[in-house]
Amino acid sequence: NSWPGMTVDVRRGIVYIPTGSATPDFYGGDRIGANLFANSLLALDAKTGKRLWHFQSVHHDIWDRDLPAA
């Protein structure tokens, strides 16, 4: 999910999207795995939506600490 706003770099044609937890469960102890793309900053091509890159700041967030902004 993505609660905060997205940021657009018009010159480069990139949309930056911060994401939160993988599910609405606030306690992630019951979720297995690294939850890829959760708690991440995604960079997408603004025209195609293709993923350019991502950075996952927390690999398994158990306390629902979303990224605040892009």
Short mmCIF file of C-alpha atoms in Angstrom, two decimals:
data_model
loop_
_atom_site.label_atom_id
_atom_site.label_comp_id
_atom_site.label_asym_id
_atom_site.label_seq_id
_atom_site.Cartn_x
_atom_site.Cartn_y
_atom_site.Cartn_z
CA ASN A 1 0.00 0.00 0.00
CA SER A 2 1.05 3.60 -0.42
CA TRP A 3 -0.31 6.06 2.14
CA PRO A 4 1.91 9.09 1.45
CA GLY A 5 1.97 11.06 -1.74
CA MET A 6 4.00 10.17 -4.78
CA THR A 7 6.66 12.40 -6.29
CA VAL A 8 7.15 13.01 -10.02
CA ASP A 9 10.42 14.06 -11.61
CA VAL A 10 9.02 15.57 -14.80
CA ARG A 11 12.42 16.13 -16.40
CA ARG A 12 13.50 12.51 -15.99
CA GLY A 13 10.03 11.01 -16.38
CA ILE A 14 10.20 9.07 -13.13
CA VAL A 15 7.50 8.56 -10.50
CA TYR A 16 8.74 7.80 -6.96
CA ILE A 17 6.34 5.83 -4.79
CA PRO A 18 6.92 5.08 -1.10
CA THR A 19 5.15 1.97 0.18
CA GLY A 20 4.05 0.63 3.53
CA SER A 21 3.37 -2.79 4.97
CA ALA A 22 2.50 -5.76 2.80
CA THR A 23 -0.91 -6.32 4.41
CA PRO A 24 -3.28 -4.37 6.62
CA ASP A 25 -1.98 -6.39 9.60
CA PHE A 26 -0.15 -3.91 11.79
CA TYR A 27 1.81 -6.69 13.53
CA GLY A 28 3.91 -8.40 10.90
CA GLY A 29 5.23 -11.24 13.03
CA ASP A 30 2.73 -13.58 11.38
CA ARG A 31 3.81 -12.61 7.84
CA ILE A 32 6.52 -14.79 6.34
CA GLY A 33 9.32 -13.74 4.01
CA ALA A 34 10.97 -10.44 3.18
CA ASN A 35 7.72 -8.90 1.85
CA LEU A 36 9.33 -7.65 -1.37
CA PHE A 37 8.28 -4.09 -2.33
CA ALA A 38 6.80 -3.44 1.13
CA ASN A 39 8.47 -0.57 3.01
CA SER A 40 10.20 0.40 -0.21
CA LEU A 41 10.81 3.33 -2.46
CA LEU A 42 9.80 2.39 -6.01
CA ALA A 43 10.93 4.28 -9.09
CA LEU A 44 8.64 3.80 -12.09
CA ASP A 45 8.79 5.09 -15.64
CA ALA A 46 6.06 7.74 -15.75
CA LYS A 47 4.98 6.83 -19.30
CA THR A 48 5.02 3.03 -19.14
CA GLY A 49 4.74 2.21 -15.44
CA LYS A 50 7.75 -0.11 -15.79
CA ARG A 51 9.77 -0.54 -12.59
CA LEU A 52 13.17 1.11 -12.95
CA TRP A 53 14.47 0.23 -9.51
CA HIS A 54 13.42 -0.16 -5.90
CA PHE A 55 15.03 0.13 -2.49
CA GLN A 56 13.54 -1.76 0.44
CA SER A 57 14.47 0.03 3.66
CA VAL A 58 13.11 -2.72 5.94
CA HIS A 59 13.00 -6.33 4.75
CA HIS A 60 10.36 -7.51 7.21
CA ASP A 61 8.66 -4.69 9.07
CA ILE A 62 6.85 -6.12 12.09
CA TRP A 63 5.68 -2.75 13.48
CA ASP A 64 4.02 -1.14 10.43
CA ARG A 65 6.54 1.69 9.96
CA ASP A 66 5.73 2.94 6.47
CA LEU A 67 7.99 5.21 4.46
CA PRO A 68 6.70 8.74 5.13
CA ALA A 69 7.40 10.41 1.77
CA ALA A 70 9.17 10.06 -1.55
#
